[in-house]
C-alpha positions as a printed NumPy array, in Angstrom:
array([[  0.   ,   0.   ,   0.   ],
       [  1.205,   3.5  ,  -0.778],
       [  2.026,   5.799,   2.084],
       [  0.556,   9.253,   2.57 ],
       [  2.332,  12.176,   0.84 ],
       [  3.091,  13.691,   4.238],
       [  6.879,  13.265,   4.185],
       [  7.546,  16.617,   2.5  ],
       [  6.085,  19.361,   4.684],
       [  6.072,  21.757,   1.71 ],
       [  3.037,  19.832,   0.447],
       [  1.133,  19.67 ,   3.741],
       [  1.843,  23.095,   5.267],
       [ -0.956,  25.63 ,   4.602],
       [  0.14 ,  28.269,   2.077],
       [ -3.181,  29.446,   0.611],
       [ -6.422,  30.961,   1.817],
       [ -9.528,  29.144,   0.616],
       [-10.424,  32.055,  -1.659],
       [ -6.935,  32.069,  -3.152],
       [ -6.938,  28.303,  -3.696],
       [-10.329,  28.498,  -5.409],
       [ -9.034,  31.207,  -7.736],
       [ -5.959,  29.168,  -8.686],
       [ -7.946,  26.03 ,  -9.581],
       [-10.723,  28.176, -11.111],
       [-13.465,  26.758,  -8.908],
       [-16.302,  28.822,  -7.403],
       [-15.162,  30.117,  -4.018],
       [-18.342,  28.925,  -2.287],
       [-17.912,  25.446,  -3.752],
       [-14.283,  25.218,  -2.666],
       [-15.302,  26.224,   0.862],
       [-17.898,  23.425,   0.951],
       [-15.302,  20.936,  -0.267],
       [-12.865,  22.145,   2.37 ],
       [-15.219,  22.395,   5.331],
       [-18.234,  20.266,   4.51 ],
       [-21.696,  21.802,   4.77 ],
       [-25.158,  21.35 ,   6.244],
       [-28.281,  21.134,   4.113],
       [-31.979,  20.56 ,   4.567],
       [-33.225,  17.223,   3.255],
       [-36.224,  17.826,   1.015],
       [-37.953,  14.524,   1.674],
       [-37.512,  14.396,   5.443],
       [-37.417,  18.095,   6.248],
       [-34.438,  17.421,   8.487],
       [-30.908,  18.749,   8.428],
       [-28.2  ,  16.623,   6.924],
       [-24.506,  17.193,   6.454],
       [-21.773,  16.413,   3.955],
       [-18.224,  15.854,   5.23 ],
       [-15.233,  17.702,   3.839],
       [-13.855,  16.334,   0.575],
       [-10.436,  17.958,   0.907],
       [ -7.871,  16.696,   3.387],
       [ -5.512,  18.695,   5.579],
       [ -7.385,  22.02 ,   5.535],
       [ -7.031,  23.71 ,   8.902],
       [-10.031,  25.334,  10.614],
       [-10.354,  29.086,  10.81 ],
       [ -9.645,  31.943,   8.453],
       [ -6.571,  33.118,   6.64 ],
       [ -3.979,  30.711,   5.295],
       [ -5.508,  27.272,   5.893],
       [ -5.07 ,  25.286,   2.654],
       [ -1.971,  23.163,   1.893],
       [ -0.885,  22.26 ,  -1.625],
       [ -2.296,  18.75 ,  -1.168],
       [ -5.809,  20.131,  -0.607],
       [ -5.433,  22.57 ,  -3.496],
       [ -4.502,  19.626,  -5.743],
       [ -7.557,  17.68 ,  -4.557],
       [ -9.682,  20.728,  -5.332],
       [ -8.155,  20.906,  -8.818],
       [ -9.086,  17.275,  -9.468],
       [-12.626,  17.665,  -8.123],
       [-13.143,  20.741, -10.294],
       [-11.83 ,  18.711, -13.235],
       [-14.473,  16.057, -12.531],
       [-17.13 ,  18.765, -12.382],
       [-16.072,  20.291, -15.697],
       [-16.214,  16.881, -17.331],
       [-19.898,  16.692, -16.455],
       [-19.88 ,  14.647, -13.256],
       [-22.331,  16.199, -10.748],
       [-21.307,  16.575,  -7.121],
       [-23.917,  13.961,  -6.172],
       [-21.702,  11.435,  -7.97 ],
       [-18.331,  12.968,  -7.202],
       [-18.757,  12.59 ,  -3.437],
       [-19.459,   8.825,  -3.519],
       [-16.72 ,   8.483,  -6.135],
       [-14.191,   9.935,  -3.719],
       [-15.387,   7.498,  -1.03 ],
       [-14.976,   4.566,  -3.43 ],
       [-11.492,   5.677,  -4.445],
       [-10.386,   6.087,  -0.844],
       [-11.705,   2.639,   0.068],
       [-10.356,   0.825,  -2.984],
       [ -6.99 ,   2.592,  -3.172],
       [ -6.673,   2.48 ,   0.607],
       [ -5.644,   6.102,   1.081],
       [ -7.308,   9.156,   2.572],
       [ -5.411,  11.1  ,  -0.106],
       [ -6.607,   8.805,  -2.917],
       [ -7.271,  11.738,  -5.247],
       [ -3.559,  12.575,  -5.116],
       [ -2.409,   9.056,  -5.903],
       [ -0.915,   8.237,  -9.293],
       [ -3.178,   5.185,  -9.274],
       [ -5.975,   7.572, -10.192],
       [ -4.257,   7.871, -13.571],
       [ -3.861,   4.135, -14.033],
       [ -6.699,   2.129, -12.498],
       [ -8.895,   4.814, -10.932],
       [-11.215,   4.892, -13.926],
       [-11.708,   1.127, -13.745],
       [-12.424,   1.319, -10.021],
       [-15.239,   3.782, -10.666],
       [-16.576,   2.118, -13.793],
       [-16.613,  -1.562, -12.91 ],
       [-19.553,  -1.327, -10.491],
       [-22.193,  -1.975, -13.157],
       [-24.068,  -4.844, -11.503],
       [-26.463,  -2.802,  -9.403],
       [-23.674,  -1.257,  -7.365],
       [-22.438,   2.316,  -7.442],
       [-21.909,   3.716, -10.931],
       [-20.358,   7.153, -10.966],
       [-19.719,   7.506, -14.691],
       [-22.428,   9.556, -16.372],
       [-24.737,   7.482, -18.586],
       [-22.422,   4.504, -18.059],
       [-20.097,   6.013, -20.651],
       [-16.403,   6.78 , -20.414],
       [-16.733,  10.308, -19.117],
       [-14.281,   9.596, -16.333],
       [-11.794,   8.288, -18.876],
       [-12.058,  11.647, -20.623],
       [-11.202,  13.33 , -17.343],
       [ -8.092,  11.176, -17.064],
       [ -6.936,  12.028, -20.565],
       [ -7.893,  15.705, -20.678],
       [ -7.424,  16.975, -17.13 ],
       [ -5.223,  14.634, -15.127],
       [ -2.511,  14.776, -17.768],
       [ -1.942,  18.287, -16.404],
       [ -0.475,  16.709, -13.258],
       [  3.131,  15.707, -12.62 ],
       [  3.613,  12.921, -10.06 ],
       [  6.563,  12.221,  -7.798],
       [  6.87 ,   9.106,  -5.633],
       [  3.325,   8.178,  -6.614],
       [  1.636,  11.437,  -5.619],
       [  0.799,  14.805,  -7.13 ],
       [  3.825,  17.085,  -7.027],
       [  3.139,  19.76 ,  -9.675],
       [ -0.019,  21.033, -11.362],
       [  0.15 ,  22.498, -14.853],
       [ -2.772,  24.918, -15.082],
       [ -4.567,  24.13 , -18.367],
       [ -6.304,  27.504, -18.561],
       [ -3.064,  29.11 , -19.757],
       [ -3.138,  27.61 , -23.214],
       [ -0.055,  29.186, -24.78 ],
       [  2.272,  29.296, -21.771],
       [  3.073,  26.583, -19.231],
       [  2.001,  27.88 , -15.812],
       [  2.637,  25.535, -12.904],
       [  1.765,  25.342,  -9.234],
       [  4.616,  23.833,  -7.253],
       [  4.963,  24.342,  -3.472],
       [  8.743,  24.456,  -3.914],
       [  8.606,  27.442,  -6.289],
       [  7.446,  30.952,  -5.437],
       [  5.636,  29.742,  -2.309],
       [  3.221,  27.689,  -4.379],
       [  1.985,  30.621,  -6.443],
       [  1.294,  30.139, -10.181],
       [  4.642,  30.325, -11.953],
       [  5.674,  30.463, -15.604],
       [  7.596,  27.2  , -15.736],
       [ 10.107,  28.105, -18.43 ],
       [ 11.403,  31.235, -16.679],
       [ 10.576,  30.469, -13.042],
       [  8.838,  33.815, -12.486],
       [  5.542,  34.172, -10.649],
       [  2.578,  35.149, -12.807],
       [  1.68 ,  37.906, -10.364],
       [  5.172,  39.427, -10.61 ],
       [  4.705,  39.737, -14.362],
       [  1.164,  41.057, -14.183],
       [  2.045,  43.632, -11.531],
       [  4.232,  45.383, -14.091],
       [  1.44 ,  45.292, -16.659],
       [ -0.977,  46.803, -14.14 ],
       [  1.583,  49.514, -13.384],
       [  1.219,  50.634, -16.981],
       [  4.522,  49.456, -18.391],
       [  4.476,  48.836, -22.163],
       [  3.641,  45.212, -22.966],
       [  6.567,  44.955, -25.353],
       [  9.003,  45.905, -22.582],
       [  7.472,  43.495, -20.083],
       [  7.562,  40.692, -22.616],
       [ 11.164,  41.412, -23.549],
       [ 12.321,  41.547, -19.93 ],
       [ 10.784,  38.159, -19.135],
       [ 11.416,  36.488, -22.476],
       [  7.696,  36.133, -23.237],
       [  6.259,  36.573, -26.694],
       [  3.05 ,  38.514, -27.295],
       [  0.817,  35.412, -27.306],
       [  2.214,  34.149, -24.002],
       [  1.84 ,  37.535, -22.325],
       [ -1.696,  37.906, -23.666],
       [ -2.611,  34.5  , -22.224],
       [ -1.431,  35.569, -18.769],
       [ -3.362,  38.822, -18.937],
       [ -6.599,  37.217, -20.159],
       [ -6.614,  34.522, -17.487],
       [ -5.96 ,  37.085, -14.752],
       [ -8.796,  39.341, -15.888]])
């Protein structure tokens, strides 16, 4: 059985607020908060209050900086599921199945999600839990289109390549720029580049100083808008 990715404290030490983490993975802030903290809801049929546990692991209670890279990565994967068409009503039991079958609380971070995770979620077609929409390979599409944006190390997520930046490789790596989105090729934080644009410096000068062509710089500006 794999061990938890808790050996490197850079991955498990909080470095983001929940709002900041939601912005990085491009998830609604209210949704990310529910994933991080769980939430209460009124059951329509019974008229009673129910609750959903937190989906993300390692988020500390309170305000401010509470989210480690591991939880941000889990949020990125859950948002990827959502964008592929899987509703939260199926994502939550899917996470439970993955944790049970893979044997890890951090199952969403495991490289096994890339290899046999889809089969784990798809094989329950005999009256058991089916989490793939319309019994089709939607989850397989998630694996190919979203999870390929992840770099693994020692079997767990180590770097996220943000797919929204189509023409420039922007990564989130807790060992670089305190986990802030970074242009991989030059090692400079996206915010450091954009701060000069916001200050009114000519785009040509900013691009030249950082070695970015016009298309790459435009991609950074559009995604930050």
